[in-house]
Amino acid sequence: MKKFDLGRIPIKSWADEVEDEALQQAVNLANLPFAYSHIALMADVHVGFGMPIGGVLASKGVIIPNAVGVDIGCGIIAAKTDIKNINIEQIENIVDKAHKTIPLGYKHHKKPREWKGFDNPPNSKVVLEELEAARYQLGTLGGGNHFMTMEQGSDGHIWLMVHSGSRNFGYKIANYYNKIANEINKATKLSPSKQDLAGLYIDSKEGQEYFVAMNYALEFAKENREQLLEQFYTIFREETDSHKILQKIGIHHNYAAIETHFREEVIVHRKGAIRAESGELGIIPGSMGTPSYIVEGLGNEESFRTCSHGAGRVMSRKMANKLITREMADKAMEGIVHKGWRGDLSEAPMAYKDIEEVIANQKDLVKPVVKFTPLGVVKG
């Protein structure tokens, strides 16, 4: 862990290197008057919007919509199956069927989906406006870095992984309350106007509204992954004669929570970072073509009991599409079943940091439990 004294409070980093723009964003966080103790940067840190992805901010009394981000509740669910052997034909069939039957990208279900959360939404204008559309979005993957994969676990079992979030709920909630925070910030001057870090007092009407809406999006995101997994596992079971899922692990990596750290109650913002309490299991994916890990948290207070949420990008999506060729991307995916890139190379393995280095850099935060090797990928 490295320490930078560049702002009002220190910045502690578990990354080998921090790009200049991401470090400046961390300095901006450190200079916020309500930022508490220190800013923590995870091993996968890279520049984000307002706050670096792989960043952790603990605050006193203030919650920042942009410190959670637009994909509220984005996260992963991993499921250990009872299958230990799978052949290439089965993997190809599963990937093919998933592409044909599970809505990807901007596609939605044609019929509304059931979820008990639809019966009791919060009284938030933006949530209520999105509620009907959300019934068709539930159980859909989305695009970008969202994926469904089959993995060979070092424990001998085939695992399934699903990475997705709160769909349009998160996007609408984040933008709606960020606009409100910006308006309020003109009077409160809680943060500099050009840093995209406008906050809301947590005990204000607007702050409570955002907090409740955010938590609703977290629950929606969790249910979204559960329904995606159910669809994916149904296809998997038909091809492999699997009888049951032996274990499920689920995590969020874009959210804020009220927690106690260093004997103070604070609001911990984890943007592209996951909670790593002592003994808590988490998931750290690499990329479409590299290993991923199930890890066990060590409860390190220096990181606010947090670890990385993945390998972290080494280049932006725009830069990846400029520098990476189809040949390079295909070579990196040799031996892994996937449906191609559809004109977007931004999720190619070389767009990400070395997952082994990322895991090694946070050995005081987590310990690896199961290593995954990718077999088949369904990309959003």
CSV table of C-alpha atoms in Angstrom, one decimal:
chain,number,residue,atom,x,y,z
A,1,MET,CA,0.0,0.0,0.0
A,2,LYS,CA,1.3,3.5,-1.0
A,3,LYS,CA,0.3,6.7,0.7
A,4,PHE,CA,0.0,10.1,-1.0
A,5,ASP,CA,-0.3,13.3,1.0
A,6,LEU,CA,-1.7,15.5,-1.7
A,7,GLY,CA,-5.0,16.8,-0.2
A,8,ARG,CA,-6.7,17.6,3.0
A,9,ILE,CA,-6.7,13.9,4.0
A,10,PRO,CA,-4.3,11.2,2.8
A,11,ILE,CA,-4.8,8.9,-0.2
A,12,LYS,CA,-3.9,5.2,0.3
A,13,SER,CA,-3.5,3.1,-2.8
A,14,TRP,CA,-3.1,-0.6,-3.5
A,15,ALA,CA,-2.3,-0.1,-7.2
A,16,ASP,CA,1.1,-0.4,-8.8
A,17,GLU,CA,0.5,2.8,-10.7
A,18,VAL,CA,-2.3,5.4,-10.7
A,19,GLU,CA,-2.9,7.4,-13.9
A,20,ASP,CA,-2.6,11.1,-13.5
A,21,GLU,CA,-6.3,11.9,-14.1
A,22,ALA,CA,-7.5,9.2,-11.6
A,23,LEU,CA,-5.0,10.5,-9.0
A,24,GLN,CA,-6.4,14.1,-9.5
A,25,GLN,CA,-9.9,12.7,-9.0
A,26,ALA,CA,-8.7,11.1,-5.7
A,27,VAL,CA,-7.2,14.5,-4.7
A,28,ASN,CA,-10.5,16.2,-5.4
A,29,LEU,CA,-12.2,13.6,-3.1
A,30,ALA,CA,-9.5,14.1,-0.4
A,31,ASN,CA,-10.2,17.9,-0.4
A,32,LEU,CA,-13.9,17.6,0.2
A,33,PRO,CA,-14.7,19.0,3.6
A,34,PHE,CA,-16.9,16.0,4.6
A,35,ALA,CA,-14.4,13.3,3.4
A,36,TYR,CA,-13.4,11.2,6.4
A,37,SER,CA,-10.0,9.7,7.4
A,38,HIS,CA,-8.5,8.9,4.0
A,39,ILE,CA,-9.4,8.0,0.4
A,40,ALA,CA,-8.7,4.4,-0.6
A,41,LEU,CA,-7.8,3.4,-4.1
A,42,MET,CA,-8.0,-0.3,-5.0
A,43,ALA,CA,-5.6,-2.3,-7.1
A,44,ASP,CA,-7.8,-1.9,-10.2
A,45,VAL,CA,-8.2,1.9,-10.0
A,46,HIS,CA,-8.7,3.9,-13.2
A,47,VAL,CA,-10.4,7.2,-14.1
A,48,GLY,CA,-14.1,7.4,-13.9
A,49,PHE,CA,-16.7,10.2,-14.0
A,50,GLY,CA,-16.1,12.5,-11.0
A,51,MET,CA,-14.7,9.7,-8.9
A,52,PRO,CA,-12.1,7.1,-9.9
A,53,ILE,CA,-13.5,3.6,-10.5
A,54,GLY,CA,-11.9,1.4,-7.9
A,55,GLY,CA,-12.2,4.3,-5.4
A,56,VAL,CA,-13.6,4.3,-1.9
A,57,LEU,CA,-14.8,7.5,-0.1
A,58,ALA,CA,-16.1,7.6,3.4
A,59,SER,CA,-18.0,10.7,4.2
A,60,LYS,CA,-19.6,12.4,7.2
A,61,GLY,CA,-23.2,13.2,6.7
A,62,VAL,CA,-23.1,13.6,2.9
A,63,ILE,CA,-23.9,11.2,0.0
A,64,ILE,CA,-22.7,11.8,-3.5
A,65,PRO,CA,-24.7,10.3,-6.4
A,66,ASN,CA,-21.7,10.4,-8.8
A,67,ALA,CA,-19.6,8.6,-6.2
A,68,VAL,CA,-21.9,5.6,-6.6
A,69,GLY,CA,-22.2,6.0,-10.4
A,70,VAL,CA,-24.8,5.4,-13.1
A,71,ASP,CA,-25.0,1.6,-12.9
A,72,ILE,CA,-26.2,1.4,-9.3
A,73,GLY,CA,-25.9,-2.1,-7.9
A,74,CYS,CA,-23.8,-3.4,-10.8
A,75,GLY,CA,-22.3,-6.6,-9.5
A,76,ILE,CA,-21.8,-10.3,-10.0
A,77,ILE,CA,-23.4,-13.6,-9.0
A,78,ALA,CA,-21.3,-16.8,-9.2
A,79,ALA,CA,-22.9,-20.3,-8.9
A,80,LYS,CA,-21.0,-23.5,-8.3
A,81,THR,CA,-22.7,-26.4,-10.2
A,82,ASP,CA,-22.6,-30.1,-9.6
A,83,ILE,CA,-20.9,-30.6,-12.9
A,84,LYS,CA,-17.2,-31.3,-13.1
A,85,ASN,CA,-16.7,-32.1,-16.8
A,86,ILE,CA,-18.0,-30.3,-19.9
A,87,ASN,CA,-17.1,-30.7,-23.5
A,88,ILE,CA,-16.6,-28.1,-26.2
A,89,GLU,CA,-19.9,-29.0,-28.0
A,90,GLN,CA,-21.9,-28.5,-24.8
A,91,ILE,CA,-20.2,-25.1,-24.2
A,92,GLU,CA,-20.9,-24.0,-27.8
A,93,ASN,CA,-24.6,-25.1,-27.5
A,94,ILE,CA,-25.0,-23.2,-24.2
A,95,VAL,CA,-23.4,-20.0,-25.6
A,96,ASP,CA,-25.6,-20.2,-28.7
A,97,LYS,CA,-28.8,-20.8,-26.9
A,98,ALA,CA,-28.1,-18.0,-24.4
A,99,HIS,CA,-27.6,-15.6,-27.3
A,100,LYS,CA,-30.9,-16.7,-28.8
A,101,THR,CA,-33.1,-16.7,-25.7
A,102,ILE,CA,-31.7,-14.2,-23.1
A,103,PRO,CA,-32.2,-10.5,-24.0
A,104,LEU,CA,-28.8,-8.8,-24.5
A,105,GLY,CA,-27.7,-5.2,-25.1
A,106,TYR,CA,-30.8,-3.0,-25.5
A,107,LYS,CA,-33.2,-5.9,-25.9
A,108,HIS,CA,-35.9,-6.5,-23.3
A,109,HIS,CA,-38.3,-9.3,-22.5
A,110,LYS,CA,-41.6,-9.3,-24.5
A,111,LYS,CA,-43.7,-10.0,-21.5
A,112,PRO,CA,-43.4,-8.4,-18.0
A,113,ARG,CA,-41.5,-10.2,-15.4
A,114,GLU,CA,-42.5,-10.9,-11.8
A,115,TRP,CA,-40.7,-9.5,-8.7
A,116,LYS,CA,-42.2,-8.7,-5.3
A,117,GLY,CA,-40.3,-5.4,-5.3
A,118,PHE,CA,-42.6,-4.0,-8.0
A,119,ASP,CA,-45.4,-4.1,-5.4
A,120,ASN,CA,-43.7,-1.7,-3.0
A,121,PRO,CA,-41.6,0.9,-4.8
A,122,PRO,CA,-40.3,4.0,-3.0
A,123,ASN,CA,-42.2,7.3,-3.5
A,124,SER,CA,-39.6,8.7,-5.9
A,125,LYS,CA,-40.6,10.5,-9.1
A,126,VAL,CA,-37.9,8.9,-11.2
A,127,VAL,CA,-38.5,5.4,-9.8
A,128,LEU,CA,-42.2,5.6,-10.4
A,129,GLU,CA,-41.7,6.8,-14.0
A,130,GLU,CA,-39.4,3.9,-14.8
A,131,LEU,CA,-41.4,1.2,-13.0
A,132,GLU,CA,-43.4,-0.1,-16.0
A,133,ALA,CA,-40.4,-0.3,-18.3
A,134,ALA,CA,-38.5,-2.1,-15.6
A,135,ARG,CA,-40.9,-5.0,-15.6
A,136,TYR,CA,-39.6,-5.8,-19.1
A,137,GLN,CA,-35.9,-5.1,-18.3
A,138,LEU,CA,-35.7,-7.5,-15.4
A,139,GLY,CA,-33.7,-10.5,-16.3
A,140,THR,CA,-31.8,-8.8,-19.2
A,141,LEU,CA,-28.0,-8.5,-19.5
A,142,GLY,CA,-27.4,-5.1,-21.0
A,143,GLY,CA,-24.2,-4.3,-22.8
A,144,GLY,CA,-20.6,-2.9,-22.2
A,145,ASN,CA,-18.7,-5.1,-19.8
A,146,HIS,CA,-21.7,-7.1,-18.7
A,147,PHE,CA,-21.4,-10.9,-19.3
A,148,MET,CA,-22.4,-14.4,-18.5
A,149,THR,CA,-19.7,-17.0,-18.4
A,150,MET,CA,-18.9,-20.7,-17.8
A,151,GLU,CA,-15.7,-21.1,-15.7
A,152,GLN,CA,-13.6,-24.1,-14.8
A,153,GLY,CA,-13.0,-23.8,-11.1
A,154,SER,CA,-9.7,-24.8,-9.4
A,155,ASP,CA,-12.0,-26.8,-7.0
A,156,GLY,CA,-12.9,-29.1,-9.9
A,157,HIS,CA,-16.4,-27.7,-10.5
A,158,ILE,CA,-17.9,-25.8,-13.4
A,159,TRP,CA,-19.1,-22.4,-12.2
A,160,LEU,CA,-21.5,-19.9,-13.8
A,161,MET,CA,-21.0,-16.2,-13.5
A,162,VAL,CA,-23.3,-13.3,-14.3
A,163,HIS,CA,-22.2,-9.6,-14.3
A,164,SER,CA,-25.0,-7.1,-14.7
A,165,GLY,CA,-26.7,-4.2,-12.8
A,166,SER,CA,-29.9,-2.3,-12.3
A,167,ARG,CA,-30.4,-1.6,-16.0
A,168,ASN,CA,-32.2,1.7,-16.7
A,169,PHE,CA,-33.2,2.2,-13.0
A,170,GLY,CA,-29.6,3.0,-12.0
A,171,TYR,CA,-28.9,5.3,-14.9
A,172,LYS,CA,-32.1,7.3,-14.4
A,173,ILE,CA,-31.8,7.5,-10.6
A,174,ALA,CA,-28.1,8.6,-10.8
A,175,ASN,CA,-28.8,11.3,-13.3
A,176,TYR,CA,-31.9,12.6,-11.7
A,177,TYR,CA,-30.4,13.0,-8.2
A,178,ASN,CA,-27.1,14.3,-9.5
A,179,LYS,CA,-29.0,17.2,-11.2
A,180,ILE,CA,-30.7,17.9,-7.9
A,181,ALA,CA,-27.4,17.8,-6.0
A,182,ASN,CA,-25.9,20.2,-8.5
A,183,GLU,CA,-28.7,22.7,-8.0
A,184,ILE,CA,-28.4,22.4,-4.2
A,185,ASN,CA,-24.7,22.7,-4.4
A,186,LYS,CA,-24.9,26.1,-5.9
A,187,ALA,CA,-26.2,27.3,-2.5
A,188,THR,CA,-24.3,24.9,-0.1
A,189,LYS,CA,-21.0,25.0,-1.9
A,190,LEU,CA,-20.3,21.5,-0.6
A,191,SER,CA,-17.9,20.7,-3.4
A,192,PRO,CA,-16.4,22.6,-6.4
A,193,SER,CA,-18.9,22.9,-9.2
A,194,LYS,CA,-16.5,21.5,-11.9
A,195,GLN,CA,-15.6,18.3,-10.2
A,196,ASP,CA,-18.9,16.3,-10.7
A,197,LEU,CA,-19.0,15.6,-7.0
A,198,ALA,CA,-22.1,17.4,-5.9
A,199,GLY,CA,-23.4,15.9,-2.6
A,200,LEU,CA,-26.7,15.7,-0.7
A,201,TYR,CA,-26.9,15.9,3.1
A,202,ILE,CA,-28.0,12.4,4.0
A,203,ASP,CA,-30.6,13.7,6.5
A,204,SER,CA,-32.2,16.1,4.0
A,205,LYS,CA,-35.4,15.2,2.1
A,206,GLU,CA,-33.4,14.9,-1.2
A,207,GLY,CA,-30.6,12.9,0.4
A,208,GLN,CA,-33.1,10.4,2.0
A,209,GLU,CA,-34.9,10.1,-1.3
A,210,TYR,CA,-31.7,9.3,-3.2
A,211,PHE,CA,-30.6,6.8,-0.5
A,212,VAL,CA,-33.9,5.0,-0.6
A,213,ALA,CA,-34.0,5.0,-4.4
A,214,MET,CA,-30.4,3.8,-4.6
A,215,ASN,CA,-31.2,0.9,-2.2
A,216,TYR,CA,-34.2,0.0,-4.3
A,217,ALA,CA,-32.0,-0.1,-7.4
A,218,LEU,CA,-29.6,-2.4,-5.5
A,219,GLU,CA,-32.4,-4.8,-4.8
A,220,PHE,CA,-33.5,-4.7,-8.4
A,221,ALA,CA,-30.0,-5.3,-9.6
A,222,LYS,CA,-29.7,-8.3,-7.3
A,223,GLU,CA,-33.0,-9.7,-8.6
A,224,ASN,CA,-31.9,-9.0,-12.2
A,225,ARG,CA,-28.8,-11.2,-11.7
A,226,GLU,CA,-30.8,-13.9,-10.0
A,227,GLN,CA,-33.2,-14.1,-12.9
A,228,LEU,CA,-30.4,-14.0,-15.5
A,229,LEU,CA,-28.7,-16.9,-13.6
A,230,GLU,CA,-31.9,-18.8,-13.6
A,231,GLN,CA,-32.3,-18.5,-17.3
A,232,PHE,CA,-28.6,-19.3,-17.9
A,233,TYR,CA,-28.6,-22.3,-15.6
A,234,THR,CA,-31.8,-23.7,-17.3
A,235,ILE,CA,-29.9,-23.8,-20.6
A,236,PHE,CA,-26.8,-25.2,-18.8
A,237,ARG,CA,-28.9,-27.9,-17.1
A,238,GLU,CA,-30.5,-29.0,-20.4
A,239,GLU,CA,-27.1,-29.5,-22.0
A,240,THR,CA,-25.2,-31.1,-19.1
A,241,ASP,CA,-27.9,-32.9,-17.0
A,242,SER,CA,-26.8,-30.8,-14.0
A,243,HIS,CA,-29.2,-31.5,-11.1
A,244,LYS,CA,-28.4,-28.5,-8.7
A,245,ILE,CA,-26.4,-25.5,-7.8
A,246,LEU,CA,-24.2,-26.2,-4.8
A,247,GLN,CA,-23.3,-22.7,-3.8
A,248,LYS,CA,-24.1,-19.1,-4.8
A,249,ILE,CA,-22.1,-15.9,-4.1
A,250,GLY,CA,-23.4,-12.5,-4.9
A,251,ILE,CA,-21.9,-9.0,-4.6
A,252,HIS,CA,-22.6,-5.4,-5.5
A,253,HIS,CA,-19.7,-3.1,-6.6
A,254,ASN,CA,-21.4,0.3,-7.1
A,255,TYR,CA,-23.2,1.6,-4.0
A,256,ALA,CA,-23.1,3.6,-0.8
A,257,ALA,CA,-23.8,2.2,2.7
A,258,ILE,CA,-23.9,3.5,6.3
A,259,GLU,CA,-21.1,1.7,8.2
A,260,THR,CA,-18.9,2.2,11.2
A,261,HIS,CA,-15.2,2.7,10.6
A,262,PHE,CA,-12.6,3.8,13.1
A,263,ARG,CA,-15.4,4.2,15.7
A,264,GLU,CA,-17.3,6.7,13.5
A,265,GLU,CA,-20.6,6.2,11.6
A,266,VAL,CA,-19.8,7.2,8.0
A,267,ILE,CA,-21.3,6.8,4.5
A,268,VAL,CA,-18.9,4.5,2.5
A,269,HIS,CA,-19.1,5.0,-1.2
A,270,ARG,CA,-17.7,2.1,-3.2
A,271,LYS,CA,-17.5,2.9,-6.9
A,272,GLY,CA,-16.1,-0.2,-8.7
A,273,ALA,CA,-15.1,-1.8,-5.4
A,274,ILE,CA,-16.6,-4.6,-3.2
A,275,ARG,CA,-17.0,-5.1,0.5
A,276,ALA,CA,-14.4,-7.4,2.0
A,277,GLU,CA,-15.4,-8.1,5.6
A,278,SER,CA,-13.4,-10.7,7.5
A,279,GLY,CA,-14.5,-14.1,6.2
A,280,GLU,CA,-16.8,-12.6,3.6
A,281,LEU,CA,-16.7,-14.2,0.1
A,282,GLY,CA,-16.4,-11.9,-2.9
A,283,ILE,CA,-15.8,-12.2,-6.7
A,284,ILE,CA,-13.0,-10.5,-8.6
A,285,PRO,CA,-13.3,-11.1,-12.4
A,286,GLY,CA,-10.4,-10.7,-14.8
A,287,SER,CA,-11.7,-10.2,-18.3
A,288,MET,CA,-13.4,-12.3,-21.0
A,289,GLY,CA,-10.2,-14.1,-21.7
A,290,THR,CA,-8.4,-14.2,-18.3
A,291,PRO,CA,-8.9,-15.9,-14.9
A,292,SER,CA,-11.2,-14.7,-12.2
A,293,TYR,CA,-11.2,-15.3,-8.5
A,294,ILE,CA,-13.5,-16.1,-5.6
A,295,VAL,CA,-11.8,-14.4,-2.7
A,296,GLU,CA,-12.3,-14.3,1.1
A,297,GLY,CA,-12.1,-10.9,2.8
A,298,LEU,CA,-9.6,-10.1,5.5
A,299,GLY,CA,-11.5,-7.1,7.0
A,300,ASN,CA,-8.7,-4.6,6.6
A,301,GLU,CA,-9.8,-1.3,8.0
A,302,GLU,CA,-7.2,0.6,6.0
A,303,SER,CA,-9.3,0.0,2.8
A,304,PHE,CA,-12.5,0.5,4.7
A,305,ARG,CA,-12.9,-3.3,4.5
A,306,THR,CA,-12.9,-3.2,0.7
A,307,CYS,CA,-11.1,-4.8,-2.2
A,308,SER,CA,-11.0,-4.4,-6.0
A,309,HIS,CA,-14.1,-5.3,-8.2
A,310,GLY,CA,-12.1,-6.6,-11.1
A,311,ALA,CA,-8.8,-6.3,-13.0
A,312,GLY,CA,-9.4,-2.6,-14.0
A,313,ARG,CA,-9.0,-1.0,-17.4
A,314,VAL,CA,-5.6,0.1,-18.7
A,315,MET,CA,-7.2,1.9,-21.6
A,316,SER,CA,-10.5,3.6,-22.3
A,317,ARG,CA,-13.1,2.0,-24.5
A,318,LYS,CA,-12.3,4.5,-27.3
A,319,MET,CA,-8.6,3.9,-27.0
A,320,ALA,CA,-9.1,0.1,-27.0
A,321,ASN,CA,-11.1,0.2,-30.2
A,322,LYS,CA,-8.3,2.4,-31.7
A,323,LEU,CA,-5.3,0.3,-30.7
A,324,ILE,CA,-6.6,-3.3,-30.5
A,325,THR,CA,-7.0,-5.2,-33.8
A,326,ARG,CA,-9.5,-8.0,-34.4
A,327,GLU,CA,-6.6,-10.4,-34.8
A,328,MET,CA,-5.1,-9.4,-31.4
A,329,ALA,CA,-8.5,-9.8,-29.7
A,330,ASP,CA,-9.2,-13.2,-31.3
A,331,LYS,CA,-5.7,-14.5,-30.4
A,332,ALA,CA,-6.3,-13.5,-26.7
A,333,MET,CA,-9.5,-15.5,-26.8
A,334,GLU,CA,-8.2,-18.7,-28.3
A,335,GLY,CA,-9.8,-21.8,-26.7
A,336,ILE,CA,-12.7,-19.8,-25.2
A,337,VAL,CA,-16.1,-20.1,-26.8
A,338,HIS,CA,-17.6,-16.7,-27.6
A,339,LYS,CA,-19.7,-15.1,-30.4
A,340,GLY,CA,-17.3,-12.5,-31.6
A,341,TRP,CA,-16.9,-8.8,-31.0
A,342,ARG,CA,-19.7,-7.2,-33.1
A,343,GLY,CA,-17.5,-4.3,-34.0
A,344,ASP,CA,-16.6,-3.5,-30.4
A,345,LEU,CA,-13.1,-4.5,-29.2
A,346,SER,CA,-13.2,-2.6,-25.9
A,347,GLU,CA,-13.7,-5.7,-23.8
A,348,ALA,CA,-10.7,-7.6,-25.3
A,349,PRO,CA,-8.4,-9.0,-22.6
A,350,MET,CA,-5.5,-6.6,-23.3
A,351,ALA,CA,-7.8,-3.6,-22.4
A,352,TYR,CA,-7.5,-4.7,-18.8
A,353,LYS,CA,-4.7,-5.0,-16.2
A,354,ASP,CA,-3.0,-8.3,-15.3
A,355,ILE,CA,-5.5,-10.0,-12.9
A,356,GLU,CA,-2.6,-11.8,-11.2
A,357,GLU,CA,-0.9,-8.6,-10.3
A,358,VAL,CA,-4.1,-7.1,-9.1
A,359,ILE,CA,-4.7,-10.0,-6.8
A,360,ALA,CA,-1.1,-9.9,-5.6
A,361,ASN,CA,-1.3,-6.2,-4.8
A,362,GLN,CA,-4.2,-6.7,-2.4
A,363,LYS,CA,-3.0,-9.8,-0.4
A,364,ASP,CA,-3.6,-7.8,2.8
A,365,LEU,CA,-7.2,-7.2,1.8
A,366,VAL,CA,-8.3,-10.7,0.5
A,367,LYS,CA,-7.1,-14.2,0.0
A,368,PRO,CA,-7.9,-16.3,-3.1
A,369,VAL,CA,-10.2,-19.2,-2.5
A,370,VAL,CA,-11.1,-20.5,-6.0
A,371,LYS,CA,-9.5,-19.6,-9.3
A,372,PHE,CA,-11.6,-19.6,-12.5
A,373,THR,CA,-10.5,-20.3,-16.0
A,374,PRO,CA,-13.0,-19.1,-18.7
A,375,LEU,CA,-14.6,-21.7,-20.9
A,376,GLY,CA,-17.4,-19.9,-22.7
A,377,VAL,CA,-18.5,-16.2,-22.7
A,378,VAL,CA,-21.8,-14.5,-23.5
A,379,LYS,CA,-21.0,-10.8,-23.8
A,380,GLY,CA,-23.6,-8.1,-23.5
